[in-house]
Structures are given as C-alpha cells and as structure tokens.
PDB file of C-alpha atoms in Angstrom:
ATOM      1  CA  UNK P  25     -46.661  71.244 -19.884  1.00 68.00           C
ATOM      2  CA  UNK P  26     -47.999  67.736 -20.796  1.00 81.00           C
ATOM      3  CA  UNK P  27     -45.881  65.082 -21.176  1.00 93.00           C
ATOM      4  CA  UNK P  28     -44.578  62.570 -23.484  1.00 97.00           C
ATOM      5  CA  UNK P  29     -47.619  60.326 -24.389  1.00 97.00           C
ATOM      6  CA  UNK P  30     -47.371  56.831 -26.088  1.00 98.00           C
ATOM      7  CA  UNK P  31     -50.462  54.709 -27.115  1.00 97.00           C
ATOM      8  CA  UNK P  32     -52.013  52.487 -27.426  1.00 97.00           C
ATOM      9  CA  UNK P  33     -50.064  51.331 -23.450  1.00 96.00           C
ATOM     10  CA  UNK P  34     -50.692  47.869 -23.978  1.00 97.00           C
ATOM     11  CA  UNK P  35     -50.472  45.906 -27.097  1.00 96.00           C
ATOM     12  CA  UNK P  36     -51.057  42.060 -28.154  1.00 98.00           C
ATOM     13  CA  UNK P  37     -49.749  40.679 -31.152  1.00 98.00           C
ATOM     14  CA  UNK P  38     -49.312  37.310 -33.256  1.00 98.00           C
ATOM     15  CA  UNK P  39     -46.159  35.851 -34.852  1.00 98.00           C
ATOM     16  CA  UNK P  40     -46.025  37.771 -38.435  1.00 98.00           C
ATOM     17  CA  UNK P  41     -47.716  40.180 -37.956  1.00 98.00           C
ATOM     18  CA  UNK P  42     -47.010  43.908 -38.060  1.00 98.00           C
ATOM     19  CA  UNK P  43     -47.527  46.502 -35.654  1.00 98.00           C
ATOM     20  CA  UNK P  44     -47.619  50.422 -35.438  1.00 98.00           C
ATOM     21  CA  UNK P  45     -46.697  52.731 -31.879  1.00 98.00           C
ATOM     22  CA  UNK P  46     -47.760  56.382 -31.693  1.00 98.00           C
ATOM     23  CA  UNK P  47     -45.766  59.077 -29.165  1.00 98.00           C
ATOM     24  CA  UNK P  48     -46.772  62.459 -29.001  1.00 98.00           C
ATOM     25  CA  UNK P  49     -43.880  64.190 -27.933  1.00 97.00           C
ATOM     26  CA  UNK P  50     -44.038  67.285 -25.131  1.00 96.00           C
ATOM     27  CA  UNK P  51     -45.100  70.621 -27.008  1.00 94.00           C
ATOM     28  CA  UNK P  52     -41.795  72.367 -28.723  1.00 92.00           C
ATOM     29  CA  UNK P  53     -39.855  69.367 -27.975  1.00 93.00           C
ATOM     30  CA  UNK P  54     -38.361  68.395 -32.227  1.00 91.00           C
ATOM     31  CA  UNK P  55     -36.233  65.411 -31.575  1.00 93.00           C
ATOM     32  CA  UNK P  56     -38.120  61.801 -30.796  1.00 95.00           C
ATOM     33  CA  UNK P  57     -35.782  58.795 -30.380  1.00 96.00           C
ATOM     34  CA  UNK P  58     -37.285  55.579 -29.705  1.00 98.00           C
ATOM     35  CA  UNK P  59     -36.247  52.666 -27.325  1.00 97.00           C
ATOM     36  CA  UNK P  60     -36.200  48.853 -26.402  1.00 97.00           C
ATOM     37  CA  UNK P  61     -36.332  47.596 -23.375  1.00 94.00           C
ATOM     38  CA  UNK P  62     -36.472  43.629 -22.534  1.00 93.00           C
ATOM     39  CA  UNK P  63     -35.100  41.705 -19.036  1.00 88.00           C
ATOM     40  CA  UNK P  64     -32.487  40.652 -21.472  1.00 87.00           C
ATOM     41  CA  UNK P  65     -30.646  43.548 -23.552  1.00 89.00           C
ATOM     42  CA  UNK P  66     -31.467  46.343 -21.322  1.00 91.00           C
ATOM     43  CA  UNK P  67     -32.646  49.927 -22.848  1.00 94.00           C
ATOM     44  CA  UNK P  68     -31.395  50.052 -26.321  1.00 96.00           C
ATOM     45  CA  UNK P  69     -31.545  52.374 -29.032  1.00 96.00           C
ATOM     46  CA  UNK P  70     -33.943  51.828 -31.729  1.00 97.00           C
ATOM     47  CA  UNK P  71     -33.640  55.024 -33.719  1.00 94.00           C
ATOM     48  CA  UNK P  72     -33.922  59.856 -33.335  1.00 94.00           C
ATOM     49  CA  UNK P  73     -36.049  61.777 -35.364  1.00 94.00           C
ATOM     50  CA  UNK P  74     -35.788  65.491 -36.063  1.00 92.00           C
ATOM     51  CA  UNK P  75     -37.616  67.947 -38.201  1.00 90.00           C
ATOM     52  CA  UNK P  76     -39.368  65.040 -39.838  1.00 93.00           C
ATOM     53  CA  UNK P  77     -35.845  63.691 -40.914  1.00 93.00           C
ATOM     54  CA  UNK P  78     -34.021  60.301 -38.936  1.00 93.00           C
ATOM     55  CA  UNK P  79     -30.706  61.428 -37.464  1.00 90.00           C
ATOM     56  CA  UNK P  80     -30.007  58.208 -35.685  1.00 90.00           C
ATOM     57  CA  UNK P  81     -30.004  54.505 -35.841  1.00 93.00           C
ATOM     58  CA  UNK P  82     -29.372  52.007 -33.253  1.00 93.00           C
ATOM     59  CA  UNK P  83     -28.521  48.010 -34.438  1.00 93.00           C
ATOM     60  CA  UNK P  84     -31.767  46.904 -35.360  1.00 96.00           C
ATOM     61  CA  UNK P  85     -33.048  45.076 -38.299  1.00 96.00           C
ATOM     62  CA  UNK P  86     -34.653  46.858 -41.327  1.00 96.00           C
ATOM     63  CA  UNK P  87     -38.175  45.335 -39.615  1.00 97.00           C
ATOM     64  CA  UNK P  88     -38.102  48.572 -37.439  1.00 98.00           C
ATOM     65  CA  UNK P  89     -39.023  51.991 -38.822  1.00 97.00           C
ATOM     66  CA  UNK P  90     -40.406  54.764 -37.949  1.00 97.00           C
ATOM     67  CA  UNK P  91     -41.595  58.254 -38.955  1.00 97.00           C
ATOM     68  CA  UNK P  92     -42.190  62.096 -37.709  1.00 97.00           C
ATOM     69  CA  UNK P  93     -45.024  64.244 -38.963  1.00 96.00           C
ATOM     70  CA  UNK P  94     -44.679  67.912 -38.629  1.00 95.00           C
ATOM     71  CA  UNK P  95     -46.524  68.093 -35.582  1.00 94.00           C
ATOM     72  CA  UNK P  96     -43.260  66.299 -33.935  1.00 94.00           C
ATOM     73  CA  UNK P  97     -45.878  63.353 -33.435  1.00 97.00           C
ATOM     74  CA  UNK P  98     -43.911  60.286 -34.176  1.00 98.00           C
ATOM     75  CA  UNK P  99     -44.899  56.754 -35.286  1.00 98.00           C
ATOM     76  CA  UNK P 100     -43.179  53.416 -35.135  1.00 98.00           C
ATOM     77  CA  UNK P 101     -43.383  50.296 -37.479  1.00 98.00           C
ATOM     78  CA  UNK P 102     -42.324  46.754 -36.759  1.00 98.00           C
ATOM     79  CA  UNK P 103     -43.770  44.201 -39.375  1.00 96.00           C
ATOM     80  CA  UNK P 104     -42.962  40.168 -39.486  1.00 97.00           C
ATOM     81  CA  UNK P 105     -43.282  40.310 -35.786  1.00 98.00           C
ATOM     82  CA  UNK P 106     -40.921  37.889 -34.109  1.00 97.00           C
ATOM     83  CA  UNK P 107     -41.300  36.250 -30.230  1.00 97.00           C
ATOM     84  CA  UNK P 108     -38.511  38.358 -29.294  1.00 96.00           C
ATOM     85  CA  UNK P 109     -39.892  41.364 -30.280  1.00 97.00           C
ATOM     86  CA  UNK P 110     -42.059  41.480 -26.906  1.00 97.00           C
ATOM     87  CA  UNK P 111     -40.962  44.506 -25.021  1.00 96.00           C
ATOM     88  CA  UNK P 112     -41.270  47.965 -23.110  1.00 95.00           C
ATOM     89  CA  UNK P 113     -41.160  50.455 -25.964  1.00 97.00           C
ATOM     90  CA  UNK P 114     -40.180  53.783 -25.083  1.00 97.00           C
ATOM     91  CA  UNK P 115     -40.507  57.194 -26.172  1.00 97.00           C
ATOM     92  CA  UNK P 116     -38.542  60.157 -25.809  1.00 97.00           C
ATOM     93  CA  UNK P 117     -38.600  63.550 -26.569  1.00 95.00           C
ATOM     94  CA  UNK P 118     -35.949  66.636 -26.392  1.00 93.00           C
ATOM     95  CA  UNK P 119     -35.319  70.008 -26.787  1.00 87.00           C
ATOM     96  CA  UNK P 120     -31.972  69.544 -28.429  1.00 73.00           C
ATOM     97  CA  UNK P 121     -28.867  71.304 -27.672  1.00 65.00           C
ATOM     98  CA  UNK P 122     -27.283  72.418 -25.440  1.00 66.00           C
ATOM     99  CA  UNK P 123     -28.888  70.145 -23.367  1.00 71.00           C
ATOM    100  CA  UNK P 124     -29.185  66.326 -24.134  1.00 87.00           C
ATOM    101  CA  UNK P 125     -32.025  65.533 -21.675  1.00 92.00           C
ATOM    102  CA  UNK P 126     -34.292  63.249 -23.038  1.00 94.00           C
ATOM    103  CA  UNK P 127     -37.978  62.806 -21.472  1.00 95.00           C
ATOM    104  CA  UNK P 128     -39.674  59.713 -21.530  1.00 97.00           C
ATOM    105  CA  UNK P 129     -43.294  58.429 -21.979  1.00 97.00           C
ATOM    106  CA  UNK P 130     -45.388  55.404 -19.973  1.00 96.00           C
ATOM    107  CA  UNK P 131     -44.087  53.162 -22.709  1.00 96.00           C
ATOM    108  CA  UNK P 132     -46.108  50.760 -24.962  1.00 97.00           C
ATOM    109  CA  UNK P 133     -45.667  46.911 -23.543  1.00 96.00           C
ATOM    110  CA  UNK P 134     -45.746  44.460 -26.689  1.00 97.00           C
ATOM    111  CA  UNK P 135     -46.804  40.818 -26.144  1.00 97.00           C
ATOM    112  CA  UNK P 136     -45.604  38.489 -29.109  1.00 98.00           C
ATOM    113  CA  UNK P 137     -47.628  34.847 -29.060  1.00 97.00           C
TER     114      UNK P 137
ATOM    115  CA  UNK Q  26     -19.355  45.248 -25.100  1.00 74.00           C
ATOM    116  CA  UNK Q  27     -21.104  47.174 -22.684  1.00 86.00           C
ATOM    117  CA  UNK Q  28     -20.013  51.013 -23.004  1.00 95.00           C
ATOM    118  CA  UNK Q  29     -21.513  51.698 -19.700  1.00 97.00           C
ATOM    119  CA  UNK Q  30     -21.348  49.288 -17.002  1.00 97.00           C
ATOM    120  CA  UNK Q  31     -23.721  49.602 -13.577  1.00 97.00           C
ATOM    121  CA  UNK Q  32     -21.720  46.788 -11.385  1.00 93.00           C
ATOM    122  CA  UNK Q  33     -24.070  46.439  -8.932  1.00 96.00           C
ATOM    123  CA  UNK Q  34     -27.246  45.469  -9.420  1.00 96.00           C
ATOM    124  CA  UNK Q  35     -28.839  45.988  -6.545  1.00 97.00           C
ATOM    125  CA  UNK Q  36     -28.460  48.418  -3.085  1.00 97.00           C
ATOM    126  CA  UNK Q  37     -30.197  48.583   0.229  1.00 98.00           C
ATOM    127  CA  UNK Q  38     -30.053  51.333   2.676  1.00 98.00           C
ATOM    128  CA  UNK Q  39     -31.902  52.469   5.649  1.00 98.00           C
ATOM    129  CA  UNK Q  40     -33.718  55.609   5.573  1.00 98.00           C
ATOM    130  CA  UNK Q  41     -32.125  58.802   6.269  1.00 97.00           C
ATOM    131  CA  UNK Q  42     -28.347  57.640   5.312  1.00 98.00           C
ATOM    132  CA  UNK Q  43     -27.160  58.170   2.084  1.00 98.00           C
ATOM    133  CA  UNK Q  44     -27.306  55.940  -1.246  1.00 98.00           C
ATOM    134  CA  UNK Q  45     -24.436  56.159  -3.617  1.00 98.00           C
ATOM    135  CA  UNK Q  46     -24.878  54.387  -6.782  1.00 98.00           C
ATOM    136  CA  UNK Q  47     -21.859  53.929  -8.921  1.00 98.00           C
ATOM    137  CA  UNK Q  48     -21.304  53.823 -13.270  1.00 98.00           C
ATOM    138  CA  UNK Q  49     -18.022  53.129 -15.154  1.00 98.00           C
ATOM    139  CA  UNK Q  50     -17.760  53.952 -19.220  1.00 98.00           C
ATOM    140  CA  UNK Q  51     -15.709  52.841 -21.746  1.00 97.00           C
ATOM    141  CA  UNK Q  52     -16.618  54.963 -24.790  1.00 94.00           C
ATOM    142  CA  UNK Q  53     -13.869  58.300 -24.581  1.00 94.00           C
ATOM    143  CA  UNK Q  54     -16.491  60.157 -26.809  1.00 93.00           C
ATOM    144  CA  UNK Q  55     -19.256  60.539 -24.058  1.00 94.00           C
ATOM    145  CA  UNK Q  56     -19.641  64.102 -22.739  1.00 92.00           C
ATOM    146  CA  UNK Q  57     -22.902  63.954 -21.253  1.00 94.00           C
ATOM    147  CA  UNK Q  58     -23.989  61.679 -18.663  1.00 96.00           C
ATOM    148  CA  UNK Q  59     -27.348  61.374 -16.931  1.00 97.00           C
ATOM    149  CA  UNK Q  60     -29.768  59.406 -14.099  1.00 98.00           C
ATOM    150  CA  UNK Q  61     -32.780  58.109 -14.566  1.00 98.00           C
ATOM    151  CA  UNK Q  62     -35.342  56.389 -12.030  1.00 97.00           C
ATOM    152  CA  UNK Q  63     -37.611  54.083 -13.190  1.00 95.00           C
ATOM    153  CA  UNK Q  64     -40.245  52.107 -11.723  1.00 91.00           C
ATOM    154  CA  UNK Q  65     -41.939  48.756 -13.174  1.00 85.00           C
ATOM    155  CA  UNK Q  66     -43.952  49.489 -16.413  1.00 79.00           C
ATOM    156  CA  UNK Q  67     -43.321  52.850 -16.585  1.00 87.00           C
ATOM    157  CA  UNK Q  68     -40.806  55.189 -18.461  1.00 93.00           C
ATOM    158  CA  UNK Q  69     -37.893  56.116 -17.248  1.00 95.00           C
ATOM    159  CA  UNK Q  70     -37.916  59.461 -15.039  1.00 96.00           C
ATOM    160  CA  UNK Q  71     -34.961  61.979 -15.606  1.00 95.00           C
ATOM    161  CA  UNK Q  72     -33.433  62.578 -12.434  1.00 97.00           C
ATOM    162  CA  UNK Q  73     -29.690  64.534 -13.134  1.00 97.00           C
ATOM    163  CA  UNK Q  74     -26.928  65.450 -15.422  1.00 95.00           C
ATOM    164  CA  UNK Q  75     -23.481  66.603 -15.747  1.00 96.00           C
ATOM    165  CA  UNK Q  76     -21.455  67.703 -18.264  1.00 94.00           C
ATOM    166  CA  UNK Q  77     -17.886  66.223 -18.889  1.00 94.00           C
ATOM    167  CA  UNK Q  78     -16.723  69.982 -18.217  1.00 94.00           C
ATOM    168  CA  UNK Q  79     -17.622  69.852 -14.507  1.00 96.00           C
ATOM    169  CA  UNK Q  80     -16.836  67.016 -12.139  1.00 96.00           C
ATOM    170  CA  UNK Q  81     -19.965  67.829  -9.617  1.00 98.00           C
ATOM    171  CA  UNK Q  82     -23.660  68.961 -10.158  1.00 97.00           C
ATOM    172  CA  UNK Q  83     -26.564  69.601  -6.947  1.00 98.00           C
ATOM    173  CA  UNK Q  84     -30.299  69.625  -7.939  1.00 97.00           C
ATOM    174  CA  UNK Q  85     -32.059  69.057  -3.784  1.00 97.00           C
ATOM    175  CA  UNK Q  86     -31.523  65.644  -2.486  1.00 98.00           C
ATOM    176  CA  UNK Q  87     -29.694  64.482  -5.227  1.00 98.00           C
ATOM    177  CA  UNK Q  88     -25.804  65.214  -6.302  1.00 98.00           C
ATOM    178  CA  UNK Q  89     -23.736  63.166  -9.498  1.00 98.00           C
ATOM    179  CA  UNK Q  90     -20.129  63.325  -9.447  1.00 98.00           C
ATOM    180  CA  UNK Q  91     -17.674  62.923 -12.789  1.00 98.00           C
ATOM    181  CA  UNK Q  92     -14.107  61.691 -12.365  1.00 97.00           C
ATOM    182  CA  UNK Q  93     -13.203  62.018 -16.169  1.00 96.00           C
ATOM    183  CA  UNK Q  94      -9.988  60.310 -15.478  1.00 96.00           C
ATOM    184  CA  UNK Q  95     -11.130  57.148 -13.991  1.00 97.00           C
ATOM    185  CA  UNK Q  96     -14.541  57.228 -16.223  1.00 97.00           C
ATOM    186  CA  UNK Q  97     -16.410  56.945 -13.608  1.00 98.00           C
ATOM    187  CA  UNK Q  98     -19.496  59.112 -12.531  1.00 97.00           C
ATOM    188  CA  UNK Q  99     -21.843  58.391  -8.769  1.00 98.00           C
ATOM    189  CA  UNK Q 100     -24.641  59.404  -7.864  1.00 98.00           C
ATOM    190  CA  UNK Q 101     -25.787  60.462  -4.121  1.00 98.00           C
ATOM    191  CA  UNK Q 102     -28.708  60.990  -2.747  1.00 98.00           C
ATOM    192  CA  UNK Q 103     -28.947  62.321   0.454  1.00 98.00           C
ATOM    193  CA  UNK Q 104     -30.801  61.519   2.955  1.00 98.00           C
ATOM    194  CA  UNK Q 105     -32.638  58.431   1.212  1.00 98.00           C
ATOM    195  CA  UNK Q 106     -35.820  57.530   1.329  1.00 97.00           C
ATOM    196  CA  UNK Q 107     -38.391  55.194   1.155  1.00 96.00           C
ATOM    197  CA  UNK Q 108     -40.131  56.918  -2.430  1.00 95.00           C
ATOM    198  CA  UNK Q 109     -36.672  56.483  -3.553  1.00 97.00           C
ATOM    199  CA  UNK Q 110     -37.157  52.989  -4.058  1.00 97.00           C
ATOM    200  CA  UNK Q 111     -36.559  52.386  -7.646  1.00 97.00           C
ATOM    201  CA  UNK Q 112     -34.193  51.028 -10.358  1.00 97.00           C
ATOM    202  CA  UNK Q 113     -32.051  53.523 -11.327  1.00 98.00           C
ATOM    203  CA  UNK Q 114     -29.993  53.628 -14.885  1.00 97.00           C
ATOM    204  CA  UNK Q 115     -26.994  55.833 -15.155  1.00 98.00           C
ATOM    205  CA  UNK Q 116     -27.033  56.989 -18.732  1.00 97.00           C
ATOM    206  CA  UNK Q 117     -24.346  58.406 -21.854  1.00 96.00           C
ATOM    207  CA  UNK Q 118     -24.600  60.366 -25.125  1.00 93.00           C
ATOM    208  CA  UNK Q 119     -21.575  61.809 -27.384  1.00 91.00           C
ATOM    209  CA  UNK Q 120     -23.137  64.871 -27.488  1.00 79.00           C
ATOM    210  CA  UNK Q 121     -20.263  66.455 -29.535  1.00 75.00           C
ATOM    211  CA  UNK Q 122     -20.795  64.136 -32.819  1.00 76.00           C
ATOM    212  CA  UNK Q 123     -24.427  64.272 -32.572  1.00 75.00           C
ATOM    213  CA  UNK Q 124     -24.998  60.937 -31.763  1.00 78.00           C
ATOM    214  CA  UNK Q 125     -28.524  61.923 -29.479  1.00 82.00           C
ATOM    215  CA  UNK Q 126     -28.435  58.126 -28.441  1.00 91.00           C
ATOM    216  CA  UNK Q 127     -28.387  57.304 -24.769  1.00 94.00           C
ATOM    217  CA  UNK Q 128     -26.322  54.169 -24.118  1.00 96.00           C
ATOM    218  CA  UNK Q 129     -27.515  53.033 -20.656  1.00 96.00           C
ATOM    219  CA  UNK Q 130     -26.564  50.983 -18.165  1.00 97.00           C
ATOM    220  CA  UNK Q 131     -27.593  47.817 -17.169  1.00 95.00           C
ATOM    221  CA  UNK Q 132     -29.111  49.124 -13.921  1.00 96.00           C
ATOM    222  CA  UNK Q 133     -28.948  49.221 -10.030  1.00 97.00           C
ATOM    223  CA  UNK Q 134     -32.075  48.367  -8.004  1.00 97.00           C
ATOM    224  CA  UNK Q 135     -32.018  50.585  -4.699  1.00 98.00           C
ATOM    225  CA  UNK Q 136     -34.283  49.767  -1.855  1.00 98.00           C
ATOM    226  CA  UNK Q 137     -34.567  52.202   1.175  1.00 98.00           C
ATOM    227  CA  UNK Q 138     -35.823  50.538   4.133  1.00 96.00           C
ATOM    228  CA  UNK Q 139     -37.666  52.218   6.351  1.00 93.00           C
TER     229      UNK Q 139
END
C-alpha cells in the first residue's frame, strides 16, 4: 500500500499571505488529522477529519482550516500568514477504531519571510 | 501544562546493549499510548503501541511497557543499533471519548554508537 503523501514538500511564503497543503491519505484509511511541528511547541494538534466531517480541534486560531473531499484527500488553509507560522506540517491518516494508530506523511516545511 | 512529559532529552548507548527510553502522563483519560521515530524533515514513523488494558506489548527488537499506576510507559529496544539513531516521541490519545488527537511528548534523541 502507498503511503501518506503531502505536497507540495517544501513551501515559501510572505507575511499575509495565505497558503493551502494537500495530503492524500493511505487507500481506505477515513480519518486525516493534521499537525504542527516547530523547535518550540513540539507536535501539536491542528485539527481530524472523518467522512468529510471535522471531529477534532486542537488550540489554534480560526486562521487554520481545513477540509476532506470524499476521496479522504484532505486540504489545509492558513491565510494572514504570520512569522510564526513557519513549520513541519504533518499529515496523518487512520483506520479508526479499534486501533488509534495514526500514519504519517514526509510533511510540508513552511518558510514565513 | 505538558500532559506527556519525555524527561530526557537525549540518550547514548553503545551498540548491542539495550536503550530504554522513558514517558510520564498526566491526563487520567489516555488509554492508548504509542512510539514514534522520527528523523530530521521527515514524518514521524510509527514504531509501537499498547493499550491501557495490558502493561507489556513485543513487536521484534522493540518492547513498551505500561505501569498504569505510576503513569508511566518505557520503551526498550533490544539490542540497539546504529539505524536506531533517531528522535523518538512517546505519544497519547483518549481513545474512549473520541478525542483521535495524539498529545506527544517533547522528545528523546537516542544515539547508538557503534
């Protein structure tokens, strides 16, 4: 099976501007959930998608959205792009219950000038 | 307030001999618990999980114990070696409430020399 796949890998963005990440998730896999990573906070939660539908939210500011499309294929939105926005984004995808094992892609690095 | 805490953030170990990295939690709710390796600039690679119903799980090389009680889980590998050099993030979910958000840790940077 293919895995998780995330483009475009590398990304670089101005101040105000708005930006848009892809993942494909791995084939039967419904559930996409989305991550932060910076040398600062760590991995954090950004937000889980099922069925099209969000399930989950982490602590982030309306400026982060995202989507699923009935392929599982899920996109996510930042707009007003801040300095601190620059990060490792990361995809997962899961099967679901009973088993919580989430799969990650390569991640999509964000440079904010 | 960090729910899952990784205390040390970094390990070194000659080949062969074993590697235990340690993770504490705070959050009573978690049920699940998993490792992940990860390398620079790429995702993080699922390694191992346990359930909070068993306090031990094998897969090869690599064993994770749970000690409910203490909230504390480890993970061994055994032997070590040098491919295992990596970061490696111990990882939560309430799996019960359906809450499918990992809360990791902050991370523990293992080195096996060679």
């Amino acid at each position: 099976k293919a895995g998780v796949t995330q483009t475009p890998r590398y990304l670089i963005k101005t101040r105000g501007q708005q930006v848009t990440l892809s993942c494909s998730p791995i084939s039967g896999h419904r559930s996409v959930s989305w991550y932060q990573q910076t040398p600062g906070q760590g991995l954090q939660f950004l937000f889980e998608y099922f069925s099209e539908t969000q399930r989950n939210k982490g602590n982030f500011p309306g400026r982060f959205s995202g989507r699923q499309f009935s392929n599982s294929r899920s996109e996510m939105n930042v707009s007003t792009l801040e300095l601190g926005d620059s990060a490792l984004y990361l995809c997962a995808s899961s099967a679901g219950t009973p088993t919580y094992e989430q799969y990650f892609g390569p991640g999509t690095r964000l440079t904010v000038t | 307030d960090q729910q899952v805490k990784q205390n040390s953030p970094s390990l070194s170990v000659q080949e062969g001999r074993i590697s235990i990295l340690n993770c504490d939690y705070t959050n009573s709710m978690f049920d699940y618990f998993l490792w992940y390796k990860k390398y620079p600039a790429e995702g993080p690679t699922f390694l191992i999980s346990i359930s909070s119903i068993k306090d031990k799980n094998e897969d090869g090389r690599f064993t994770v114990f749970l000690n409910k009680s203490a909230k504390h889980l480890s993970l061994h590998i055994v032997p070590s070696q040098p491919g295992d050099s990596a970061v490696y993030f111990c990882a939560a979910i309430e799996g019960d409430t359906g809450r499918r958000a990992l809360t990791f840790g902050s991370g523990t940077r293992l080195q096996v020399q060679p």
